[in-house]
Short mmCIF file of C-alpha atoms in Angstrom, two decimals:
data_model
loop_
_atom_site.label_atom_id
_atom_site.label_comp_id
_atom_site.label_asym_id
_atom_site.label_seq_id
_atom_site.Cartn_x
_atom_site.Cartn_y
_atom_site.Cartn_z
CA UNK A 1 -142.73 113.43 -28.20
CA UNK A 2 -141.39 112.69 -31.67
CA UNK A 3 -138.72 113.38 -34.23
CA UNK A 4 -137.81 117.07 -34.17
CA UNK A 5 -136.47 116.75 -37.70
CA UNK A 6 -140.10 116.78 -38.82
CA UNK A 7 -140.94 120.45 -39.39
CA UNK A 8 -144.58 120.01 -38.40
CA UNK A 9 -143.53 118.70 -34.99
CA UNK A 10 -141.40 121.79 -34.35
CA UNK A 11 -144.36 123.96 -35.31
CA UNK A 12 -146.73 122.07 -33.00
CA UNK A 13 -144.15 122.49 -30.23
CA UNK A 14 -144.27 126.27 -30.76
CA UNK A 15 -140.99 127.01 -32.56
CA UNK A 16 -142.50 130.05 -34.30
CA UNK A 17 -142.97 131.79 -30.94
CA UNK A 18 -140.04 130.25 -29.07
CA UNK A 19 -137.36 132.46 -27.57
CA UNK A 20 -134.92 129.54 -27.33
CA UNK A 21 -134.51 125.91 -28.27
CA UNK A 22 -132.15 123.40 -26.66
CA UNK A 23 -131.12 120.62 -29.06
CA UNK A 24 -129.32 117.81 -27.31
CA UNK A 25 -129.70 114.45 -29.03
CA UNK A 26 -126.72 112.10 -29.02
CA UNK A 27 -126.09 112.69 -32.75
CA UNK A 28 -124.26 115.86 -33.85
CA UNK A 29 -125.63 115.79 -37.41
CA UNK A 30 -129.21 115.41 -36.21
CA UNK A 31 -128.68 118.33 -33.83
CA UNK A 32 -127.41 120.47 -36.70
CA UNK A 33 -130.32 119.44 -38.93
CA UNK A 34 -132.83 120.38 -36.24
CA UNK A 35 -131.05 123.69 -35.65
CA UNK A 36 -131.15 124.58 -39.34
CA UNK A 37 -134.86 123.74 -39.56
CA UNK A 38 -135.57 125.76 -36.42
CA UNK A 39 -133.55 128.72 -37.72
CA UNK A 40 -135.51 128.68 -40.99
CA UNK A 41 -138.76 128.84 -39.06
CA UNK A 42 -137.73 131.31 -36.35
CA UNK A 43 -134.63 133.35 -37.06
CA UNK A 44 -134.86 135.10 -33.67
CA UNK A 45 -134.83 132.03 -31.44
CA UNK A 46 -131.64 131.38 -29.51
CA UNK A 47 -130.36 127.90 -30.33
CA UNK A 48 -128.28 125.77 -27.99
CA UNK A 49 -126.76 122.67 -29.58
CA UNK A 50 -124.96 119.73 -28.06
CA UNK A 51 -121.97 118.78 -30.20
CA UNK A 52 -119.51 116.05 -29.24
CA UNK A 53 -117.15 116.44 -32.21
CA UNK A 54 -114.81 119.31 -31.31
CA UNK A 55 -113.57 119.72 -34.89
CA UNK A 56 -117.12 120.04 -36.18
CA UNK A 57 -117.93 122.52 -33.42
CA UNK A 58 -114.94 124.66 -34.42
CA UNK A 59 -115.93 124.63 -38.10
CA UNK A 60 -119.48 125.66 -37.25
CA UNK A 61 -118.29 128.32 -34.84
CA UNK A 62 -116.00 129.86 -37.45
CA UNK A 63 -118.23 129.40 -40.49
CA UNK A 64 -121.46 130.57 -38.90
CA UNK A 65 -120.16 132.91 -36.19
CA UNK A 66 -121.61 130.75 -33.40
CA UNK A 67 -120.61 131.18 -29.78
CA UNK A 68 -119.06 128.11 -28.20
CA UNK A 69 -118.45 126.89 -24.68
#
């Protein structure tokens, strides 16, 4: 348990070998920060983010070709 924004914690948790990562804190910007760090470490992992700001979700979906539900 710890702050997933710390790269070493993601590595200890196995992000390099992970097939997927679910990121669901209550803060959209923290979720995005964690996703970017995870993507830099493992470009093949599927990332699932919780975003509460619909406008931000639309911008990310369009700008980064993310799927959205």
